[in-house]
Short mmCIF file of N, CA and C and ligand atoms in Angstrom, two decimals:
data_model
loop_
_atom_site.label_atom_id
_atom_site.label_comp_id
_atom_site.label_asym_id
_atom_site.label_seq_id
_atom_site.Cartn_x
_atom_site.Cartn_y
_atom_site.Cartn_z
N UNK A 1 -23.62 9.80 -0.35
CA UNK A 1 -23.50 8.63 0.52
C UNK A 1 -24.56 7.60 0.13
N UNK A 2 -24.09 6.51 -0.40
CA UNK A 2 -25.04 5.47 -0.75
C UNK A 2 -24.88 4.25 0.15
N UNK A 3 -23.74 4.16 0.85
CA UNK A 3 -23.51 3.00 1.72
C UNK A 3 -24.44 3.07 2.92
N UNK A 4 -24.84 1.92 3.36
CA UNK A 4 -25.66 1.86 4.57
C UNK A 4 -24.94 1.02 5.60
N UNK A 5 -25.09 1.40 6.85
CA UNK A 5 -24.48 0.65 7.93
C UNK A 5 -23.01 0.96 8.06
N UNK A 6 -22.40 0.37 9.09
CA UNK A 6 -20.97 0.63 9.33
C UNK A 6 -20.11 -0.07 8.29
N UNK A 7 -18.87 0.39 8.11
CA UNK A 7 -17.99 -0.26 7.14
C UNK A 7 -17.67 -1.68 7.54
N UNK A 8 -17.41 -2.53 6.55
CA UNK A 8 -17.14 -3.94 6.82
C UNK A 8 -15.67 -4.20 7.09
N UNK A 9 -14.80 -3.29 6.68
CA UNK A 9 -13.38 -3.44 6.99
C UNK A 9 -12.85 -2.11 7.53
N UNK A 10 -11.84 -2.22 8.37
CA UNK A 10 -11.20 -1.02 8.92
C UNK A 10 -9.71 -1.29 9.05
N UNK A 11 -8.93 -0.20 9.03
CA UNK A 11 -7.49 -0.30 9.17
C UNK A 11 -7.07 0.38 10.47
N UNK A 12 -6.00 -0.12 11.07
CA UNK A 12 -5.49 0.49 12.29
C UNK A 12 -3.98 0.56 12.24
N UNK A 13 -3.42 1.48 13.01
CA UNK A 13 -1.99 1.69 13.04
C UNK A 13 -1.52 1.66 14.48
N UNK A 14 -0.34 1.09 14.70
CA UNK A 14 0.23 1.06 16.04
C UNK A 14 1.70 1.41 16.00
N UNK A 15 2.17 2.01 17.08
CA UNK A 15 3.59 2.35 17.22
C UNK A 15 3.98 2.11 18.66
N UNK A 16 5.21 1.62 18.88
CA UNK A 16 5.71 1.50 20.24
C UNK A 16 7.23 1.61 20.22
N UNK A 17 7.78 2.05 21.33
CA UNK A 17 9.23 2.15 21.46
C UNK A 17 9.60 1.90 22.92
N UNK A 18 10.65 1.15 23.14
CA UNK A 18 11.16 0.90 24.49
C UNK A 18 12.68 1.08 24.49
N UNK A 19 13.23 1.69 25.55
CA UNK A 19 14.68 1.73 25.69
C UNK A 19 15.19 0.38 26.19
N UNK A 20 16.46 0.11 25.92
CA UNK A 20 17.06 -1.08 26.50
C UNK A 20 17.14 -0.93 28.01
N UNK A 21 16.94 -2.03 28.71
CA UNK A 21 17.05 -2.06 30.16
C UNK A 21 18.51 -2.18 30.55
N UNK A 22 18.82 -1.63 31.72
CA UNK A 22 20.18 -1.80 32.22
C UNK A 22 20.36 -3.13 32.93
N UNK A 23 19.29 -3.90 33.02
CA UNK A 23 19.32 -5.18 33.75
C UNK A 23 19.79 -6.30 32.82
N UNK A 24 21.00 -6.76 33.06
CA UNK A 24 21.58 -7.78 32.17
C UNK A 24 20.83 -9.10 32.25
N UNK A 25 20.07 -9.30 33.33
CA UNK A 25 19.34 -10.56 33.49
C UNK A 25 17.96 -10.53 32.83
N UNK A 26 17.58 -9.34 32.32
CA UNK A 26 16.26 -9.23 31.72
C UNK A 26 16.35 -9.68 30.26
N UNK A 27 15.57 -10.67 29.86
CA UNK A 27 15.68 -11.17 28.48
C UNK A 27 15.04 -10.23 27.47
N UNK A 28 15.59 -10.23 26.26
CA UNK A 28 14.94 -9.51 25.16
C UNK A 28 13.86 -10.41 24.57
N UNK A 29 12.64 -9.87 24.50
CA UNK A 29 11.52 -10.60 23.91
C UNK A 29 10.94 -9.75 22.79
N UNK A 30 10.95 -10.30 21.58
CA UNK A 30 10.39 -9.60 20.42
C UNK A 30 9.37 -10.52 19.76
N UNK A 31 8.13 -10.07 19.70
CA UNK A 31 7.09 -10.88 19.08
C UNK A 31 6.92 -12.23 19.77
N UNK A 32 7.11 -12.24 21.08
CA UNK A 32 6.92 -13.46 21.85
C UNK A 32 8.08 -14.43 21.77
N UNK A 33 9.18 -14.02 21.14
CA UNK A 33 10.34 -14.89 20.97
C UNK A 33 11.51 -14.30 21.76
N UNK A 34 12.13 -15.11 22.61
CA UNK A 34 13.26 -14.64 23.41
C UNK A 34 14.55 -14.72 22.62
N UNK A 35 15.40 -13.70 22.79
CA UNK A 35 16.71 -13.65 22.16
C UNK A 35 17.75 -13.82 23.25
N UNK A 36 18.42 -14.94 23.27
CA UNK A 36 19.42 -15.21 24.29
C UNK A 36 20.66 -14.35 24.08
N UNK A 37 21.25 -13.90 25.20
CA UNK A 37 22.49 -13.17 25.12
C UNK A 37 22.38 -11.74 24.64
N UNK A 38 21.16 -11.22 24.56
CA UNK A 38 20.94 -9.85 24.12
C UNK A 38 20.23 -9.11 25.25
N UNK A 39 20.65 -7.87 25.58
CA UNK A 39 19.99 -7.15 26.67
C UNK A 39 18.51 -6.92 26.36
N UNK A 40 17.70 -6.99 27.41
CA UNK A 40 16.26 -6.82 27.23
C UNK A 40 15.85 -5.37 27.24
N UNK A 41 14.57 -5.14 26.94
CA UNK A 41 14.01 -3.80 26.91
C UNK A 41 13.34 -3.48 28.24
N UNK A 42 13.42 -2.20 28.64
CA UNK A 42 12.74 -1.76 29.85
C UNK A 42 11.24 -1.73 29.60
N UNK A 43 10.48 -1.93 30.67
CA UNK A 43 9.03 -1.86 30.55
C UNK A 43 8.36 -2.53 31.72
N UNK A 44 7.10 -2.15 31.96
CA UNK A 44 6.34 -2.74 33.08
C UNK A 44 6.06 -4.21 32.80
N UNK A 45 5.71 -4.51 31.55
CA UNK A 45 5.48 -5.90 31.14
C UNK A 45 6.83 -6.48 30.72
N UNK A 46 6.79 -7.43 29.79
CA UNK A 46 8.06 -7.99 29.29
C UNK A 46 8.74 -7.07 28.27
N UNK A 47 8.11 -5.92 27.97
CA UNK A 47 8.73 -4.94 27.08
C UNK A 47 8.73 -5.36 25.61
N UNK A 48 7.80 -6.23 25.25
CA UNK A 48 7.76 -6.76 23.87
C UNK A 48 7.19 -5.70 22.92
N UNK A 49 8.08 -4.94 22.31
CA UNK A 49 7.69 -3.78 21.53
C UNK A 49 6.87 -4.17 20.29
N UNK A 50 7.15 -5.34 19.73
CA UNK A 50 6.38 -5.77 18.54
C UNK A 50 4.96 -6.14 18.96
N UNK A 51 4.83 -6.94 20.01
CA UNK A 51 3.50 -7.34 20.48
C UNK A 51 2.67 -6.11 20.85
N UNK A 52 3.31 -5.10 21.45
CA UNK A 52 2.57 -3.91 21.85
C UNK A 52 2.08 -3.12 20.63
N UNK A 53 2.93 -2.97 19.62
CA UNK A 53 2.52 -2.24 18.41
C UNK A 53 1.39 -2.97 17.70
N UNK A 54 1.48 -4.30 17.64
CA UNK A 54 0.42 -5.10 17.01
C UNK A 54 -0.89 -4.94 17.77
N UNK A 55 -0.81 -4.98 19.10
CA UNK A 55 -2.01 -4.82 19.93
C UNK A 55 -2.66 -3.47 19.67
N UNK A 56 -1.86 -2.41 19.64
CA UNK A 56 -2.41 -1.07 19.41
C UNK A 56 -3.01 -0.94 18.01
N UNK A 57 -2.38 -1.55 17.01
CA UNK A 57 -2.93 -1.48 15.65
C UNK A 57 -4.30 -2.15 15.59
N UNK A 58 -4.41 -3.30 16.24
CA UNK A 58 -5.69 -4.03 16.22
C UNK A 58 -6.77 -3.29 17.00
N UNK A 59 -6.42 -2.80 18.18
CA UNK A 59 -7.40 -2.06 18.98
C UNK A 59 -7.84 -0.80 18.24
N UNK A 60 -6.88 -0.13 17.59
CA UNK A 60 -7.23 1.07 16.85
C UNK A 60 -8.13 0.78 15.67
N UNK A 61 -7.84 -0.31 14.97
CA UNK A 61 -8.67 -0.67 13.82
C UNK A 61 -10.12 -0.92 14.23
N UNK A 62 -10.29 -1.51 15.40
CA UNK A 62 -11.64 -1.85 15.87
C UNK A 62 -12.29 -0.71 16.64
N UNK A 63 -11.57 0.40 16.80
CA UNK A 63 -12.12 1.53 17.56
C UNK A 63 -12.26 1.23 19.04
N UNK A 64 -11.35 0.42 19.55
CA UNK A 64 -11.44 -0.02 20.95
C UNK A 64 -10.38 0.63 21.83
N UNK A 65 -9.91 1.81 21.44
CA UNK A 65 -8.97 2.51 22.29
C UNK A 65 -7.55 2.04 22.08
N UNK A 66 -6.77 2.00 23.18
CA UNK A 66 -5.37 1.64 23.04
C UNK A 66 -4.93 0.70 24.15
N UNK A 67 -3.71 0.23 24.02
CA UNK A 67 -3.20 -0.79 24.93
C UNK A 67 -3.13 -0.28 26.38
N UNK A 68 -2.85 1.02 26.53
CA UNK A 68 -2.76 1.58 27.88
C UNK A 68 -4.08 1.59 28.61
N UNK A 69 -5.18 1.73 27.87
CA UNK A 69 -6.50 1.68 28.49
C UNK A 69 -6.84 0.26 28.94
N UNK A 70 -6.50 -0.70 28.10
CA UNK A 70 -6.86 -2.09 28.40
C UNK A 70 -5.91 -2.70 29.43
N UNK A 71 -4.62 -2.34 29.34
CA UNK A 71 -3.61 -2.96 30.20
C UNK A 71 -2.71 -1.87 30.79
N UNK A 72 -3.22 -1.10 31.78
CA UNK A 72 -2.45 0.03 32.31
C UNK A 72 -1.16 -0.41 33.00
N UNK A 73 -0.10 0.38 32.79
CA UNK A 73 1.19 0.00 33.38
C UNK A 73 1.23 0.29 34.89
N UNK A 74 0.10 0.78 35.41
CA UNK A 74 -0.01 0.94 36.86
C UNK A 74 -0.57 -0.33 37.52
N UNK A 75 -0.95 -1.31 36.72
CA UNK A 75 -1.55 -2.54 37.24
C UNK A 75 -0.46 -3.50 37.69
N UNK A 76 -0.34 -3.75 39.00
CA UNK A 76 0.72 -4.65 39.47
C UNK A 76 0.59 -6.06 38.91
N UNK A 77 -0.62 -6.45 38.53
CA UNK A 77 -0.80 -7.80 37.98
C UNK A 77 -0.11 -7.95 36.63
N UNK A 78 0.21 -6.83 35.99
CA UNK A 78 0.81 -6.89 34.66
C UNK A 78 2.33 -6.75 34.70
N UNK A 79 2.89 -6.70 35.92
CA UNK A 79 4.35 -6.59 36.04
C UNK A 79 5.00 -7.83 35.43
N UNK A 80 5.85 -7.61 34.45
CA UNK A 80 6.53 -8.72 33.79
C UNK A 80 5.62 -9.57 32.93
N UNK A 81 4.44 -9.05 32.59
CA UNK A 81 3.44 -9.85 31.87
C UNK A 81 3.94 -10.29 30.49
N UNK A 82 3.47 -11.47 30.08
CA UNK A 82 3.70 -11.97 28.72
C UNK A 82 2.83 -11.15 27.78
N UNK A 83 3.45 -10.33 26.94
CA UNK A 83 2.68 -9.42 26.10
C UNK A 83 1.90 -10.15 25.01
N UNK A 84 2.32 -11.35 24.63
CA UNK A 84 1.52 -12.11 23.68
C UNK A 84 0.20 -12.54 24.34
N UNK A 85 0.25 -12.78 25.64
CA UNK A 85 -0.99 -13.07 26.37
C UNK A 85 -1.92 -11.86 26.36
N UNK A 86 -1.35 -10.67 26.51
CA UNK A 86 -2.16 -9.45 26.44
C UNK A 86 -2.73 -9.27 25.03
N UNK A 87 -1.92 -9.60 24.03
CA UNK A 87 -2.39 -9.53 22.64
C UNK A 87 -3.58 -10.46 22.43
N UNK A 88 -3.48 -11.67 22.99
CA UNK A 88 -4.61 -12.61 22.87
C UNK A 88 -5.88 -12.04 23.51
N UNK A 89 -5.72 -11.38 24.64
CA UNK A 89 -6.88 -10.77 25.30
C UNK A 89 -7.46 -9.64 24.45
N UNK A 90 -6.59 -8.87 23.79
CA UNK A 90 -7.07 -7.80 22.92
C UNK A 90 -7.84 -8.39 21.72
N UNK A 91 -7.32 -9.47 21.16
CA UNK A 91 -8.01 -10.12 20.03
C UNK A 91 -9.39 -10.62 20.48
N UNK A 92 -9.46 -11.14 21.71
CA UNK A 92 -10.76 -11.59 22.23
C UNK A 92 -11.72 -10.41 22.34
N UNK A 93 -11.19 -9.24 22.73
CA UNK A 93 -12.04 -8.04 22.81
C UNK A 93 -12.54 -7.64 21.43
N UNK A 94 -11.69 -7.80 20.41
CA UNK A 94 -12.14 -7.52 19.04
C UNK A 94 -13.27 -8.47 18.66
N UNK A 95 -13.09 -9.75 18.95
CA UNK A 95 -14.13 -10.72 18.62
C UNK A 95 -15.45 -10.36 19.29
N UNK A 96 -15.36 -9.95 20.56
CA UNK A 96 -16.57 -9.56 21.30
C UNK A 96 -17.28 -8.40 20.61
N UNK A 97 -16.48 -7.55 19.96
CA UNK A 97 -17.04 -6.38 19.27
C UNK A 97 -17.41 -6.69 17.82
N UNK A 98 -17.21 -7.94 17.39
CA UNK A 98 -17.60 -8.34 16.04
C UNK A 98 -16.54 -8.14 14.98
N UNK A 99 -15.28 -7.89 15.40
CA UNK A 99 -14.21 -7.64 14.44
C UNK A 99 -13.22 -8.81 14.44
N UNK A 100 -12.74 -9.15 13.24
CA UNK A 100 -11.78 -10.26 13.09
C UNK A 100 -10.56 -9.79 12.31
N UNK A 101 -9.35 -9.95 12.88
CA UNK A 101 -8.15 -9.54 12.16
C UNK A 101 -8.01 -10.29 10.83
N UNK A 102 -7.57 -9.56 9.81
CA UNK A 102 -7.32 -10.15 8.49
C UNK A 102 -5.83 -10.32 8.24
N UNK A 103 -5.05 -9.31 8.57
CA UNK A 103 -3.58 -9.43 8.55
C UNK A 103 -2.98 -8.24 9.29
N UNK A 104 -1.76 -8.42 9.72
CA UNK A 104 -1.00 -7.36 10.39
C UNK A 104 0.39 -7.35 9.76
N UNK A 105 0.90 -6.16 9.48
CA UNK A 105 2.27 -6.03 8.95
C UNK A 105 3.05 -5.08 9.85
N UNK A 106 4.28 -5.47 10.16
CA UNK A 106 5.09 -4.72 11.13
C UNK A 106 6.46 -4.39 10.54
N UNK A 107 6.98 -3.23 10.94
CA UNK A 107 8.39 -2.91 10.73
C UNK A 107 9.00 -2.63 12.09
N UNK A 108 9.99 -3.43 12.46
CA UNK A 108 10.68 -3.22 13.73
C UNK A 108 12.01 -2.55 13.42
N UNK A 109 12.27 -1.43 14.10
CA UNK A 109 13.45 -0.62 13.83
C UNK A 109 14.48 -0.86 14.92
N UNK A 110 15.61 -1.45 14.54
CA UNK A 110 16.64 -1.80 15.53
C UNK A 110 17.98 -2.00 14.84
N UNK A 111 19.02 -1.73 15.60
CA UNK A 111 20.37 -1.98 15.09
C UNK A 111 20.77 -3.43 15.35
N UNK A 112 20.32 -3.94 16.49
CA UNK A 112 20.65 -5.31 16.86
C UNK A 112 19.61 -5.83 17.83
N UNK A 113 19.37 -7.10 17.95
CA UNK A 113 19.95 -8.17 17.14
C UNK A 113 19.29 -8.23 15.76
N UNK A 114 19.82 -9.10 14.92
CA UNK A 114 19.21 -9.31 13.61
C UNK A 114 17.89 -10.08 13.79
N UNK A 115 16.86 -9.58 13.12
CA UNK A 115 15.54 -10.19 13.22
C UNK A 115 15.40 -11.38 12.27
N UNK A 116 16.04 -11.29 11.12
CA UNK A 116 15.79 -12.28 10.06
C UNK A 116 15.90 -13.73 10.52
N UNK A 117 16.92 -14.09 11.32
CA UNK A 117 17.02 -15.50 11.71
C UNK A 117 15.84 -16.00 12.56
N UNK A 118 15.14 -15.07 13.24
CA UNK A 118 14.02 -15.46 14.09
C UNK A 118 12.68 -15.03 13.52
N UNK A 119 12.71 -14.47 12.32
CA UNK A 119 11.49 -13.90 11.77
C UNK A 119 10.36 -14.92 11.68
N UNK A 120 10.66 -16.13 11.20
CA UNK A 120 9.61 -17.13 11.03
C UNK A 120 8.98 -17.49 12.38
N UNK A 121 9.81 -17.58 13.41
CA UNK A 121 9.29 -17.92 14.74
C UNK A 121 8.40 -16.80 15.27
N UNK A 122 8.84 -15.54 15.06
CA UNK A 122 8.04 -14.39 15.52
C UNK A 122 6.70 -14.37 14.79
N UNK A 123 6.76 -14.54 13.47
CA UNK A 123 5.52 -14.47 12.68
C UNK A 123 4.57 -15.60 13.07
N UNK A 124 5.12 -16.77 13.38
CA UNK A 124 4.27 -17.90 13.77
C UNK A 124 3.62 -17.64 15.12
N UNK A 125 4.41 -17.13 16.08
CA UNK A 125 3.86 -16.89 17.43
C UNK A 125 2.78 -15.82 17.38
N UNK A 126 3.07 -14.72 16.66
CA UNK A 126 2.08 -13.63 16.61
C UNK A 126 0.86 -14.03 15.76
N UNK A 127 1.11 -14.76 14.68
CA UNK A 127 0.00 -15.18 13.84
C UNK A 127 -0.96 -16.09 14.59
N UNK A 128 -0.40 -16.94 15.45
CA UNK A 128 -1.24 -17.82 16.26
C UNK A 128 -2.09 -17.00 17.23
N UNK A 129 -1.50 -15.96 17.81
CA UNK A 129 -2.24 -15.13 18.77
C UNK A 129 -3.31 -14.29 18.09
N UNK A 130 -2.99 -13.80 16.90
CA UNK A 130 -3.90 -12.90 16.20
C UNK A 130 -4.98 -13.67 15.43
N UNK A 131 -4.64 -14.89 14.99
CA UNK A 131 -5.59 -15.66 14.20
C UNK A 131 -5.60 -15.23 12.75
N UNK A 132 -4.53 -14.62 12.30
CA UNK A 132 -4.41 -14.14 10.92
C UNK A 132 -2.92 -13.95 10.64
N UNK A 133 -2.54 -13.85 9.36
CA UNK A 133 -1.12 -13.67 9.06
C UNK A 133 -0.54 -12.40 9.68
N UNK A 134 0.62 -12.54 10.30
CA UNK A 134 1.38 -11.39 10.81
C UNK A 134 2.75 -11.44 10.16
N UNK A 135 3.13 -10.37 9.50
CA UNK A 135 4.44 -10.29 8.84
C UNK A 135 5.29 -9.25 9.54
N UNK A 136 6.59 -9.55 9.64
CA UNK A 136 7.51 -8.69 10.39
C UNK A 136 8.76 -8.44 9.54
N UNK A 137 9.12 -7.17 9.43
CA UNK A 137 10.32 -6.79 8.71
C UNK A 137 11.25 -6.06 9.66
N UNK A 138 12.52 -6.40 9.65
CA UNK A 138 13.51 -5.68 10.44
C UNK A 138 14.12 -4.57 9.60
N UNK A 139 14.39 -3.42 10.24
CA UNK A 139 14.95 -2.27 9.52
C UNK A 139 15.93 -1.55 10.43
N UNK A 140 17.12 -1.28 9.93
CA UNK A 140 18.09 -0.53 10.73
C UNK A 140 17.85 0.97 10.57
N UNK A 141 18.22 1.74 11.59
CA UNK A 141 18.07 3.20 11.56
C UNK A 141 19.33 3.86 11.00
N UNK A 142 20.27 3.06 10.51
CA UNK A 142 21.47 3.56 9.84
C UNK A 142 22.25 4.56 10.70
N UNK A 143 22.29 4.30 11.99
CA UNK A 143 23.10 5.11 12.88
C UNK A 143 22.48 6.44 13.27
N UNK A 144 21.27 6.73 12.79
CA UNK A 144 20.66 8.03 13.06
C UNK A 144 19.85 8.00 14.36
N UNK A 145 20.06 9.00 15.20
CA UNK A 145 19.23 9.18 16.39
C UNK A 145 19.39 8.09 17.42
N UNK A 146 18.47 8.12 18.41
CA UNK A 146 18.55 7.19 19.52
C UNK A 146 18.46 5.74 19.06
N UNK A 147 17.59 5.47 18.08
CA UNK A 147 17.47 4.09 17.59
C UNK A 147 18.74 3.67 16.87
N UNK A 148 19.32 4.61 16.15
CA UNK A 148 20.56 4.33 15.43
C UNK A 148 21.73 4.10 16.37
N UNK A 149 21.66 4.70 17.56
CA UNK A 149 22.69 4.47 18.58
C UNK A 149 22.39 3.22 19.40
N UNK A 150 21.37 2.48 18.99
CA UNK A 150 20.99 1.22 19.66
C UNK A 150 20.63 1.45 21.12
N UNK A 151 19.93 2.57 21.39
CA UNK A 151 19.47 2.84 22.76
C UNK A 151 18.12 2.18 23.04
N UNK A 152 17.48 1.71 22.00
CA UNK A 152 16.17 1.08 22.17
C UNK A 152 15.71 0.48 20.86
N UNK A 153 14.48 -0.01 20.88
CA UNK A 153 13.87 -0.63 19.70
C UNK A 153 12.47 -0.07 19.53
N UNK A 154 12.10 0.24 18.29
CA UNK A 154 10.76 0.74 17.98
C UNK A 154 10.08 -0.21 17.00
N UNK A 155 8.77 -0.14 16.97
CA UNK A 155 8.01 -0.97 16.03
C UNK A 155 6.79 -0.22 15.53
N UNK A 156 6.57 -0.31 14.23
CA UNK A 156 5.36 0.21 13.59
C UNK A 156 4.54 -1.00 13.12
N UNK A 157 3.23 -0.88 13.22
CA UNK A 157 2.36 -1.97 12.76
C UNK A 157 1.10 -1.39 12.13
N UNK A 158 0.61 -2.06 11.10
CA UNK A 158 -0.71 -1.75 10.56
C UNK A 158 -1.52 -3.04 10.55
N UNK A 159 -2.81 -2.89 10.81
CA UNK A 159 -3.69 -4.04 10.91
C UNK A 159 -4.96 -3.79 10.12
N UNK A 160 -5.44 -4.84 9.48
CA UNK A 160 -6.74 -4.79 8.80
C UNK A 160 -7.69 -5.72 9.54
N UNK A 161 -8.89 -5.23 9.84
CA UNK A 161 -9.89 -6.06 10.50
C UNK A 161 -11.18 -6.01 9.67
N UNK A 162 -11.96 -7.08 9.78
CA UNK A 162 -13.23 -7.16 9.06
C UNK A 162 -14.31 -7.60 10.01
N UNK A 163 -15.52 -7.20 9.72
CA UNK A 163 -16.66 -7.64 10.52
C UNK A 163 -16.81 -9.15 10.40
N UNK A 164 -17.07 -9.78 11.54
CA UNK A 164 -17.15 -11.22 11.55
C UNK A 164 -18.46 -11.79 11.05
N UNK A 165 -19.45 -10.94 10.89
CA UNK A 165 -20.74 -11.43 10.43
C UNK A 165 -20.59 -12.00 9.03
N UNK A 166 -21.37 -13.01 8.71
CA UNK A 166 -21.31 -13.56 7.35
C UNK A 166 -21.56 -12.49 6.30
N UNK A 167 -20.97 -12.68 5.14
CA UNK A 167 -21.18 -11.72 4.05
C UNK A 167 -22.67 -11.58 3.77
N UNK A 168 -23.08 -10.36 3.53
CA UNK A 168 -24.48 -10.10 3.32
C UNK A 168 -25.00 -10.81 2.08
N UNK A 169 -25.98 -11.67 2.26
CA UNK A 169 -26.54 -12.39 1.12
C UNK A 169 -27.34 -11.44 0.24
N UNK A 170 -27.23 -11.64 -1.03
CA UNK A 170 -28.02 -10.86 -1.95
C UNK A 170 -27.37 -9.56 -2.37
N UNK A 171 -26.27 -9.18 -1.68
CA UNK A 171 -25.61 -7.94 -2.09
C UNK A 171 -24.94 -8.14 -3.44
N UNK A 172 -24.97 -7.13 -4.26
CA UNK A 172 -24.36 -7.26 -5.58
C UNK A 172 -23.23 -6.25 -5.73
ZN1 LIG B 1 5.34 -1.15 24.87
#
């Protein structure tokens, strides 16, 4: 061991899954973008599975626990909450701890709707909240299992964070 001090970069991983809601009036929100005419996901908040996976990846990278600790689903104040707002609060917690997101990459697993037409809007909304590039890829489950039967939507995310302190002068 020749390194001194804590590492300057860390990686985090997040996963989330929500079933579709039976409530036809509940909108589908993915990455802070609403999809009209598509059934929404069940959840205490707005059920934004992408925003939740991104939040968990960032919190994990910074060693700050998970989304359930920061935003418990038993909190009535979070009923129907805008999950991008929760993501912004998580990013603020990272900043307080000296960590700054570098990029986040996501794979959202769903049969429908198609993500590609809204991908740029999702990436822009999440990138603004995170303060770093966020990339999103849609992937079908090819008919396999609950996701393949379109019973819900899942999302995987990985995040890279770096210490916000200026680069150490004099290091070679
Ligand atoms: Zn969730």
